[in-house]
Short mmCIF file of C-alpha atoms and ligand atoms in Angstrom, two decimals:
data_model
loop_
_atom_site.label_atom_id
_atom_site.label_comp_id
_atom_site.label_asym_id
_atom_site.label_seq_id
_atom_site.Cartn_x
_atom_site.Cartn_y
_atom_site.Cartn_z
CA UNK A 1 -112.24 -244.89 -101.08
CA UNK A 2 -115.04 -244.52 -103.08
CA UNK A 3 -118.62 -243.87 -101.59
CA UNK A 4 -122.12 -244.91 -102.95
CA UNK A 5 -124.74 -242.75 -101.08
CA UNK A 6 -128.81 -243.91 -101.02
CA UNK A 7 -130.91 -241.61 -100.37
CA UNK A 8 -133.96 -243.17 -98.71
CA UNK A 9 -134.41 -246.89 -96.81
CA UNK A 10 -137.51 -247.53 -98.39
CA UNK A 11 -137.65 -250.71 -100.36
CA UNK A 12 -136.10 -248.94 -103.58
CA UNK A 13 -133.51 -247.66 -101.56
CA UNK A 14 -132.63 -251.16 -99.35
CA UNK A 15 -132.71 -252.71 -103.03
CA UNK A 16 -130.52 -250.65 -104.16
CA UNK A 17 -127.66 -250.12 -101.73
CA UNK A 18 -128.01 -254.56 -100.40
CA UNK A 19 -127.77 -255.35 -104.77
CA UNK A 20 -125.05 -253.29 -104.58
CA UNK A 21 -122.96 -254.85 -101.22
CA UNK A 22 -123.97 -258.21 -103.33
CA UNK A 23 -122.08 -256.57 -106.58
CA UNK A 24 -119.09 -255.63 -104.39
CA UNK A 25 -118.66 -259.00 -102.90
CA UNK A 26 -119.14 -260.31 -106.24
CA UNK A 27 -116.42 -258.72 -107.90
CA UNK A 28 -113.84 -259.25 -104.46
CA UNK A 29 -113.84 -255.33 -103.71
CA UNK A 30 -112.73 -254.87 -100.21
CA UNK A 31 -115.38 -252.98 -98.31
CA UNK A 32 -112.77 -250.29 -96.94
CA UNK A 33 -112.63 -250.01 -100.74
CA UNK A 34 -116.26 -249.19 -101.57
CA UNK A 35 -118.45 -247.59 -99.08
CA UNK A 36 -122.03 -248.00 -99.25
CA UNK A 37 -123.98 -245.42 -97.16
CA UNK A 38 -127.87 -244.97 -96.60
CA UNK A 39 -129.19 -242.27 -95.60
CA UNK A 40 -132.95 -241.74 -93.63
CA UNK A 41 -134.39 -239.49 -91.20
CA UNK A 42 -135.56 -243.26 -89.55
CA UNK A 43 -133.12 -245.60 -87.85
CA UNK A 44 -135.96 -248.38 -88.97
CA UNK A 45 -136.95 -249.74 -92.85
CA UNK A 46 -140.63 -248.79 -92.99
CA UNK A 47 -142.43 -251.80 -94.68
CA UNK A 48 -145.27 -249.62 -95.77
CA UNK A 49 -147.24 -252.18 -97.31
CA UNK A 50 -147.88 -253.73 -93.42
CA UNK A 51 -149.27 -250.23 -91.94
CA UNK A 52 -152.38 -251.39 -91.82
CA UNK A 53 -152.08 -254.53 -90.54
CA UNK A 54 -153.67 -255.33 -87.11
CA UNK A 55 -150.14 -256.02 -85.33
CA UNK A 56 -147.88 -253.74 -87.20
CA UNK A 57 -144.42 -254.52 -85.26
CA UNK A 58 -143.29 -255.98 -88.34
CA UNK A 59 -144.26 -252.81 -90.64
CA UNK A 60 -140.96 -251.58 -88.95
CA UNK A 61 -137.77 -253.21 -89.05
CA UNK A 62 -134.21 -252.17 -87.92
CA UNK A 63 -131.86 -250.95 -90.46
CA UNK A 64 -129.12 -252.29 -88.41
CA UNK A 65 -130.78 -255.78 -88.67
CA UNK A 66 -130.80 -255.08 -92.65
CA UNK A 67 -127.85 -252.92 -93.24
CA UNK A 68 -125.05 -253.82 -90.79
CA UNK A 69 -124.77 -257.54 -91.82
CA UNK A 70 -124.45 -256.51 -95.67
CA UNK A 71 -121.90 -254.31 -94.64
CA UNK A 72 -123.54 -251.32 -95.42
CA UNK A 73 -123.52 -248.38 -93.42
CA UNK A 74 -127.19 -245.87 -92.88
CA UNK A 75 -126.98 -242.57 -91.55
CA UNK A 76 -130.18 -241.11 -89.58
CA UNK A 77 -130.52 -237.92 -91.81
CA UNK A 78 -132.88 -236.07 -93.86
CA UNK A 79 -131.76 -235.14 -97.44
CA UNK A 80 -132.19 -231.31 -97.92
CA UNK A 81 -130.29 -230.30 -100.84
CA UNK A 82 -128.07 -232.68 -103.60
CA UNK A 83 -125.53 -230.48 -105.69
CA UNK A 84 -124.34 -232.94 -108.45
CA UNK A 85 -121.69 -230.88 -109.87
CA UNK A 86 -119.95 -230.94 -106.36
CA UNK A 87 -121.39 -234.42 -105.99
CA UNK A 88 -122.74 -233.78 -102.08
CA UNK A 89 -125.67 -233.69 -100.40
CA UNK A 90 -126.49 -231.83 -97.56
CA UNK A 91 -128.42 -232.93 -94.64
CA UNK A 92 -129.88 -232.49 -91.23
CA UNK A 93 -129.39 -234.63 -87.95
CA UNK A 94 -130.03 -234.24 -84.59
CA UNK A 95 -126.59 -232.96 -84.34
CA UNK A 96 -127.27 -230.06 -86.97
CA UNK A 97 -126.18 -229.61 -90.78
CA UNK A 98 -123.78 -231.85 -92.39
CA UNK A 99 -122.53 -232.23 -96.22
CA UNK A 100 -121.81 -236.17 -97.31
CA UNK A 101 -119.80 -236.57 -100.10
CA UNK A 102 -120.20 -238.98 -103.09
CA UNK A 103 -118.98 -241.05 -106.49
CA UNK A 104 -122.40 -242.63 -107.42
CA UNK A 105 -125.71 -241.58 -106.19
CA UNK A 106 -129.17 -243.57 -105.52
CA UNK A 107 -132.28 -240.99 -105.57
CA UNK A 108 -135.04 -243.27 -103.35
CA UNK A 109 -136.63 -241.14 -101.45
CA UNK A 110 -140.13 -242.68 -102.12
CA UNK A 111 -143.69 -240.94 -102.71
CA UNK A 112 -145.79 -239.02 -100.39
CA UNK A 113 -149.21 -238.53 -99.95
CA UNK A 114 -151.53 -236.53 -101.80
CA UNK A 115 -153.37 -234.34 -99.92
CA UNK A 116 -156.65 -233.54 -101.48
CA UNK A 117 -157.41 -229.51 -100.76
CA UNK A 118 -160.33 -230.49 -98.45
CA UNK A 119 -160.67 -227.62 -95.57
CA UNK A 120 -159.57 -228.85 -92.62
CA UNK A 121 -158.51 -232.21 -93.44
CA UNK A 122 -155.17 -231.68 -92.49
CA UNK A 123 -155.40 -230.87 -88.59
CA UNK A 124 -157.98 -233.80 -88.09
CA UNK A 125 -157.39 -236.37 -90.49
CA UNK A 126 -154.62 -239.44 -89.98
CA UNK A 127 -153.46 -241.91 -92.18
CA UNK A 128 -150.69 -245.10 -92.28
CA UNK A 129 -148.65 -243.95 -95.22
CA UNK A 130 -145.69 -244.28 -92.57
CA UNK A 131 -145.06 -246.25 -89.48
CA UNK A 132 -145.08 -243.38 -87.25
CA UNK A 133 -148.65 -242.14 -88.52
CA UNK A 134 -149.93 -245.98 -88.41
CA UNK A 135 -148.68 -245.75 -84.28
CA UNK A 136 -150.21 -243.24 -83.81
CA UNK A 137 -154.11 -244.62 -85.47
CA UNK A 138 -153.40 -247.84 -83.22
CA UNK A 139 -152.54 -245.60 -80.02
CA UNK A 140 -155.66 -243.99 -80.52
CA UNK A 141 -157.88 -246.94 -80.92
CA UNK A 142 -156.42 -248.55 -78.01
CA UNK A 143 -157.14 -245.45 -76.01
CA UNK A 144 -160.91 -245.48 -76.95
CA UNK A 145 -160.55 -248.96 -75.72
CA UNK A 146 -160.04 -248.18 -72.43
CA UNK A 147 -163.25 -245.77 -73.01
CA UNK A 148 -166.74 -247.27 -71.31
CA UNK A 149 -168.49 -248.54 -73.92
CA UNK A 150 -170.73 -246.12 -75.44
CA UNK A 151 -172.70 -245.46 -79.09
CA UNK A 152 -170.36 -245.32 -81.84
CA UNK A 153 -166.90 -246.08 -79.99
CA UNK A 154 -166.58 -248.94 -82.45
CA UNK A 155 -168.14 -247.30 -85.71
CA UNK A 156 -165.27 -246.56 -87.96
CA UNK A 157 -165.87 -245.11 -91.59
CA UNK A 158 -163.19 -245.31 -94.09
CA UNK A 159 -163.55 -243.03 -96.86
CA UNK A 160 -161.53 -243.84 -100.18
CA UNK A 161 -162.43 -247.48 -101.79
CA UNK A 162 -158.97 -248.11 -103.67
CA UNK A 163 -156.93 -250.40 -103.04
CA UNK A 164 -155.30 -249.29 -99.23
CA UNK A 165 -158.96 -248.05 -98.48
CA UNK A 166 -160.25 -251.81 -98.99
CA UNK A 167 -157.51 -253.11 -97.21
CA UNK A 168 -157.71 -250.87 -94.18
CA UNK A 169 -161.51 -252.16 -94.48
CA UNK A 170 -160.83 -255.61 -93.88
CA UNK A 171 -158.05 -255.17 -91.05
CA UNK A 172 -160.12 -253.21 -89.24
CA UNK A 173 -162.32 -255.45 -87.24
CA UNK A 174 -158.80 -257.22 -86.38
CA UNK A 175 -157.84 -253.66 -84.98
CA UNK A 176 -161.20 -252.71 -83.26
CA UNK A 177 -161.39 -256.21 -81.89
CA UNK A 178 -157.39 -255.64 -80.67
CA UNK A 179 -158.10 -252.77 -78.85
CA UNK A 180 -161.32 -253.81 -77.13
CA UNK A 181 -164.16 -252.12 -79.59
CA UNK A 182 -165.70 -254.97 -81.17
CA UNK A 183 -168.94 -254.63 -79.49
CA UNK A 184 -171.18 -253.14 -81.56
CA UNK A 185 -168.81 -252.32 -84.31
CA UNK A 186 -169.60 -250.98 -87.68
CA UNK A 187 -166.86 -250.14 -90.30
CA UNK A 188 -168.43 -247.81 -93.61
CA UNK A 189 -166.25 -247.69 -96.44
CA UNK A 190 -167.10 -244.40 -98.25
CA UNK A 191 -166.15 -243.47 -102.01
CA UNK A 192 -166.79 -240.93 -104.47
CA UNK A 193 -166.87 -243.56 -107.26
CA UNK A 194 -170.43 -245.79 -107.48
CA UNK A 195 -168.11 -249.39 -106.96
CA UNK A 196 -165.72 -250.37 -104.40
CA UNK A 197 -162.64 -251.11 -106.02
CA UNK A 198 -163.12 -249.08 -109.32
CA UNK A 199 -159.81 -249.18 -110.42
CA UNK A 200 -158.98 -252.82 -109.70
CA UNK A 201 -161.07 -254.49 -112.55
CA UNK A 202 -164.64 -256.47 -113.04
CA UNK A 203 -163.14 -259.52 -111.92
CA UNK A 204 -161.78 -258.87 -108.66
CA UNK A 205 -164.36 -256.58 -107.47
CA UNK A 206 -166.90 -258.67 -107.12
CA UNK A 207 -164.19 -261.29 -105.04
CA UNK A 208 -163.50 -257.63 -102.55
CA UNK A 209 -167.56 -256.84 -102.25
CA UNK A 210 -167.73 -260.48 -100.84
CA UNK A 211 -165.04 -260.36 -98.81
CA UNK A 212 -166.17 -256.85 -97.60
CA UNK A 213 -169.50 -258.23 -96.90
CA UNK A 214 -168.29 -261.17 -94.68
CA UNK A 215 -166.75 -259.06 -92.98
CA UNK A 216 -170.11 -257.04 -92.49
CA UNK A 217 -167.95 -253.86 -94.03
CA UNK A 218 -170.54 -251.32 -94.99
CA UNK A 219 -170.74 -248.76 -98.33
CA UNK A 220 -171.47 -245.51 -99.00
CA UNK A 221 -170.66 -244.33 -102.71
CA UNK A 222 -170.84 -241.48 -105.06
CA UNK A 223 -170.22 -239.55 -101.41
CA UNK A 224 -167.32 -237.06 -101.25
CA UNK A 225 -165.73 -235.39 -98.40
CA UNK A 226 -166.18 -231.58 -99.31
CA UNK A 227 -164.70 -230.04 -96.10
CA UNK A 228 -163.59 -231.32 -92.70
CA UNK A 229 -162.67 -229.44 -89.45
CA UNK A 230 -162.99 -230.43 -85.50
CA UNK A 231 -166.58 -229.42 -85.44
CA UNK A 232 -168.16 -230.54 -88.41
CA UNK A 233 -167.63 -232.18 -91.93
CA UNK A 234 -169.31 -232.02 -94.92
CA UNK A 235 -170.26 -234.57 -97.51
CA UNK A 236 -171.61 -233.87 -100.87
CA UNK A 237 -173.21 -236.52 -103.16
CA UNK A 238 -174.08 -235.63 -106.65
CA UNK A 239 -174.94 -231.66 -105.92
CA UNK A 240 -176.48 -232.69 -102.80
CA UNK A 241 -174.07 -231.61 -100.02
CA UNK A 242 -174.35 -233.33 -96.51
CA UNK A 243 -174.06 -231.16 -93.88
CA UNK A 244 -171.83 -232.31 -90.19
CA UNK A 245 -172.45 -229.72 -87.65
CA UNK A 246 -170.12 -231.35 -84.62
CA UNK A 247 -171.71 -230.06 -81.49
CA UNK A 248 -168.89 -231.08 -79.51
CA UNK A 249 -165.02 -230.17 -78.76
CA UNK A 250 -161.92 -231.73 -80.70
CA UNK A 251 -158.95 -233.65 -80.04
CA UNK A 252 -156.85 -231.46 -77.93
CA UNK A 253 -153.96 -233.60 -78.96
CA UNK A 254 -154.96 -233.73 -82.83
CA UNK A 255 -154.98 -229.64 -82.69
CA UNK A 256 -151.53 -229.24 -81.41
CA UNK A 257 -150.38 -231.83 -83.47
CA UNK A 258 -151.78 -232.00 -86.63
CA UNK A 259 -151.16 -235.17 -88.52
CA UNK A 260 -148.94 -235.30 -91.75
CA UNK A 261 -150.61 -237.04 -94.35
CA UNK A 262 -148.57 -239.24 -97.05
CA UNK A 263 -151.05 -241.20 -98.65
CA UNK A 264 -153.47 -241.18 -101.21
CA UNK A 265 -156.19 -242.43 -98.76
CA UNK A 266 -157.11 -240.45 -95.65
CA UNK A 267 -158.56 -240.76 -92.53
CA UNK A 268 -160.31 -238.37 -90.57
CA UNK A 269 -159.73 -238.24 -86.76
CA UNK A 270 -162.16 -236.83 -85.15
CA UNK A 271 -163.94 -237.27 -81.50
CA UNK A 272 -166.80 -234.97 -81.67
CA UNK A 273 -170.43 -235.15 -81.20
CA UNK A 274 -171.83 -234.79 -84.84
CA UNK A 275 -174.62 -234.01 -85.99
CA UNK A 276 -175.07 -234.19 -89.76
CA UNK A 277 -177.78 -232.78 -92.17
CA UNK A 278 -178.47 -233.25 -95.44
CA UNK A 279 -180.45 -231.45 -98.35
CA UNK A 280 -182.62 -233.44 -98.26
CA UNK A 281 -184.68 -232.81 -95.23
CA UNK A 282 -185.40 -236.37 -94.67
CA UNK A 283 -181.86 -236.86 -93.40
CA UNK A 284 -180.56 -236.14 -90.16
CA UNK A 285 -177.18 -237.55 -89.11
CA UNK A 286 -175.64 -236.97 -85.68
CA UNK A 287 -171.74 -238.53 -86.57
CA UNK A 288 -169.04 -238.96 -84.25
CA UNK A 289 -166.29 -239.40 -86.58
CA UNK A 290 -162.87 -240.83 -85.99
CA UNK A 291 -159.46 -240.23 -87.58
CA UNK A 292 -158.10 -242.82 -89.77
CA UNK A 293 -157.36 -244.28 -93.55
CA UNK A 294 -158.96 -243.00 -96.82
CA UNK A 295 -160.87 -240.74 -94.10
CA UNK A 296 -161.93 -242.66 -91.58
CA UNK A 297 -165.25 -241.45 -89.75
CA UNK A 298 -166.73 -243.07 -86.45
CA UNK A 299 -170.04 -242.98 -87.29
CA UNK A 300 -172.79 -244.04 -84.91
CA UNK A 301 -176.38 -244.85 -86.18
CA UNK A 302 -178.89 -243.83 -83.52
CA UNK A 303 -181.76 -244.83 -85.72
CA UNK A 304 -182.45 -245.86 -89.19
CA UNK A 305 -185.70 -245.73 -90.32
CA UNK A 306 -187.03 -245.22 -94.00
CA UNK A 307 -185.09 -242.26 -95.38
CA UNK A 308 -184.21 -241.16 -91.55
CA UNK A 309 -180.96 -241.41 -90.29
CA UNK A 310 -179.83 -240.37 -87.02
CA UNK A 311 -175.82 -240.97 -86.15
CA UNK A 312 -174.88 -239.92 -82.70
CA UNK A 313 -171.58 -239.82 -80.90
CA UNK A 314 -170.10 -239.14 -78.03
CA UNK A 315 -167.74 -235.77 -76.84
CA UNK A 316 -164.36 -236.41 -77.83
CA UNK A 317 -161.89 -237.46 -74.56
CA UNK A 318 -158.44 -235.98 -74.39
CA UNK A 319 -155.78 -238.34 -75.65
C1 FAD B 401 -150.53 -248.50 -96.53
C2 FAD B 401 -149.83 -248.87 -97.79
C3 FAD B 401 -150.09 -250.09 -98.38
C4 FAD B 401 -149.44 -250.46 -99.56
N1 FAD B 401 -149.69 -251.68 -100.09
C5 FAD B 401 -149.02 -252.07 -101.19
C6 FAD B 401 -149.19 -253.36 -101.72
O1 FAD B 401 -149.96 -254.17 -101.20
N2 FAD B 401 -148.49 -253.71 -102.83
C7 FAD B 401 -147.61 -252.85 -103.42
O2 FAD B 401 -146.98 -253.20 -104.41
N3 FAD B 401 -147.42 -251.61 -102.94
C8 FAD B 401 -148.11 -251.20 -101.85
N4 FAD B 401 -147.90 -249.95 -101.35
C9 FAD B 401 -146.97 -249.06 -102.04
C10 FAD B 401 -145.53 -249.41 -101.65
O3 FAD B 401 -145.42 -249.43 -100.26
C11 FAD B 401 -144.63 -248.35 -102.24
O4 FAD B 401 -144.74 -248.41 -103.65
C12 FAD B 401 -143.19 -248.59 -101.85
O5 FAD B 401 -143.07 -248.57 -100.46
C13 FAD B 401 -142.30 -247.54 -102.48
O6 FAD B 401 -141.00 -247.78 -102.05
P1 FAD B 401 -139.89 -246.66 -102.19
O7 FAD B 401 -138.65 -247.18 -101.61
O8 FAD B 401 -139.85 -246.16 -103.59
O9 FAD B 401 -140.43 -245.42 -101.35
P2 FAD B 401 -140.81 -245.28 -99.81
O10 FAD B 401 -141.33 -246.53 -99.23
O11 FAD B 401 -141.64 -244.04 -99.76
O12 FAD B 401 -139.40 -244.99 -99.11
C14 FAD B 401 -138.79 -243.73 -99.21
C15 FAD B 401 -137.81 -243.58 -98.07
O13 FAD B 401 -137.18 -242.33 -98.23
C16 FAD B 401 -137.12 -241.69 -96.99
N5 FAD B 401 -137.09 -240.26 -97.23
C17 FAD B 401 -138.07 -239.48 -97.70
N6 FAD B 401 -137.66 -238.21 -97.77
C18 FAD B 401 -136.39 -238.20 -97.32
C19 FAD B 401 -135.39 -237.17 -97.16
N7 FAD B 401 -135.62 -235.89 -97.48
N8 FAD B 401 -134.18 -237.51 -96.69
C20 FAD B 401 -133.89 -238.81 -96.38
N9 FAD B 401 -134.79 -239.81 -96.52
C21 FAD B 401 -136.01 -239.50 -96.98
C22 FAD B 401 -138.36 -242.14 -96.25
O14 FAD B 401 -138.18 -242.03 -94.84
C23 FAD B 401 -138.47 -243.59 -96.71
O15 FAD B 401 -137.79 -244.46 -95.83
C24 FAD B 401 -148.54 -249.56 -100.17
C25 FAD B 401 -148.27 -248.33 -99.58
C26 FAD B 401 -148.89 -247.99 -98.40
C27 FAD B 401 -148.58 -246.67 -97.77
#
């Protein structure tokens, strides 16, 4: 029997091995004849493009549902080493170490994200690259939900203005509103570049700052995150560096468990009392910043008066 191994259930990798069940019911080849295996450390197809959606049960769909009626069989197993000259790979499962022989090979083990070399981004940022990480932004947002209402629970800043960060944008008051924080809510979409959009062209930005604006989505641009960690961030803006000093504790649960990040956007998850300061002495931001997309901060405007600014939040709860 000859064996046709795909490495990843991604949509290259469901292409792949369902086009070729299609080819082998084309030609008349009995299945017994031609094996088709996927391989994934998930037992589900992550539809990545749905993470951000505001229900995202569909962003996650059953290989069985996909594979089993194409006659094509998926293995839950993570790909650790290929060796073409033998023609295996070897992999890891629950069970332990096993080696999976094969004639013809599929490589579609997707992309992951880049994760920009900001200090402390990685133990309090999330994302929704994958289905697990986009679970885990919507358990957290329903648990602030069940939080008394206080400054800021609904203030979300998103920091990367591409393409996912825009689209994160525009789901979110569908997600807030979901999980109970649409009082008061205030989503700040945060980029280093001076447009929203800037790689998407002239003529669909303008179509994206109108829809951002319905949606009363706020900007802040030419703003980078230099540095993030469970007491404070900082932000620097054209040599002028903004200053977070978080007064308060962080996430118990986001120190044990750092996040793994696999997109190009990030989100900061953070639940601490902030309190920012810029260079310029006119600026005084207390920020309680929140975990999500691009880098998503909760940000809560006390006061906004002139060149003042005065974000407060509230001590981070355990969940
Ligand atoms: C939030 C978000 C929104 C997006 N929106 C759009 C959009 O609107 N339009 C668009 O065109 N594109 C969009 N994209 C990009 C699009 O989702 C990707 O281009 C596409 O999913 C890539 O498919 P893939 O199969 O190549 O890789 P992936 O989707 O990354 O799939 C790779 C698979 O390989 C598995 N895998 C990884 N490592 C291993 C290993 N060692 N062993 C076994 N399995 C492994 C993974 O579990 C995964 O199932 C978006 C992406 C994200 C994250």
């Amino acid at each position: 029997m000859a064996r046709i191994v795909v490495l990843g259930a991604g949509f290259a990798g469901l292409w792949a091995a369902l086009g070729a069940a299609r080819k082998r019911d084309e030609i008349g080849a009995p299945a017994a004849d031609v094996q088709m295996l996927v391989v994934d450390p998930n037992t589900y197809h992550n539809s990545r493009v749905r993470n951000y959606d505001v229900d995202i049960n569909d962003a996650a769909i059953p290989l069985v549902e996909l594979l089993d009626p194409a006659g094509v069989d998926h293995r839950v197993a993570e790909v650790r080493e290929i060796d073409p000259v033998k023609q295996h790979v070897s992999v890891t499962t629950n069970g332990g170490s096993e080696v999976i022989g094969y004639d013809r090979l599929v490589l579609a083990l997707g992309s992951q994200l880049v994760r920009p070399a900001i200090p402390g981004l990685m133990s309090n940022g999330f994302d929704v690259d994958t289905y697990a990480a986009a679970v885990r932004l919507d358990r957290h947002l329903a648990g602030l939900g069940e939080q008394a209402v206080s400054e800021g629970l609904a203030t979300v800043v998103i920091v990367g203005a591409g393409f996912t960060g825009i689209e994160v944008a525009t789901e979110m008051p569908g997600k807030l509103e979901k999980a109970g924080l649409s009082g008061n809510r205030r989503i700040i979409l945060v980029d280093p570049n001076p447009v929203v959009g800037e790689t998407i062209g002239e003529q669909a930005r303008p179509i994206v700052s109108e829809a951002l604006a319905a949606l009363g989505v706020e900007t802040r641009l030419n703003v980078t995150v230099t540095s993030v960690d469970a007491s404070s961030v900082t932000l620097s803006n054209a040599g002028a560096p903004f200053f977070l000093s978080l007064q308060a504790r962080p996430s118990s649960s986001l120190g044990n468990r750092p996040p793994t990040f696999r997109l190009v956007v990030m989100v900061s998850h953070m639940f601490a009392k902030t309190e920012m300061i810029s260079s310029n002495p006119q600026k005084k931001w207390n920020v309680l910043s929140n975990p999500f997309w691009g880098l998503l901060l909760r940000l809560n405007i006390h006061a906004c008066q002139g060149a003042t600014v005065e974000m407060h939040g509230v001590p981070f709860s355990s969940h």
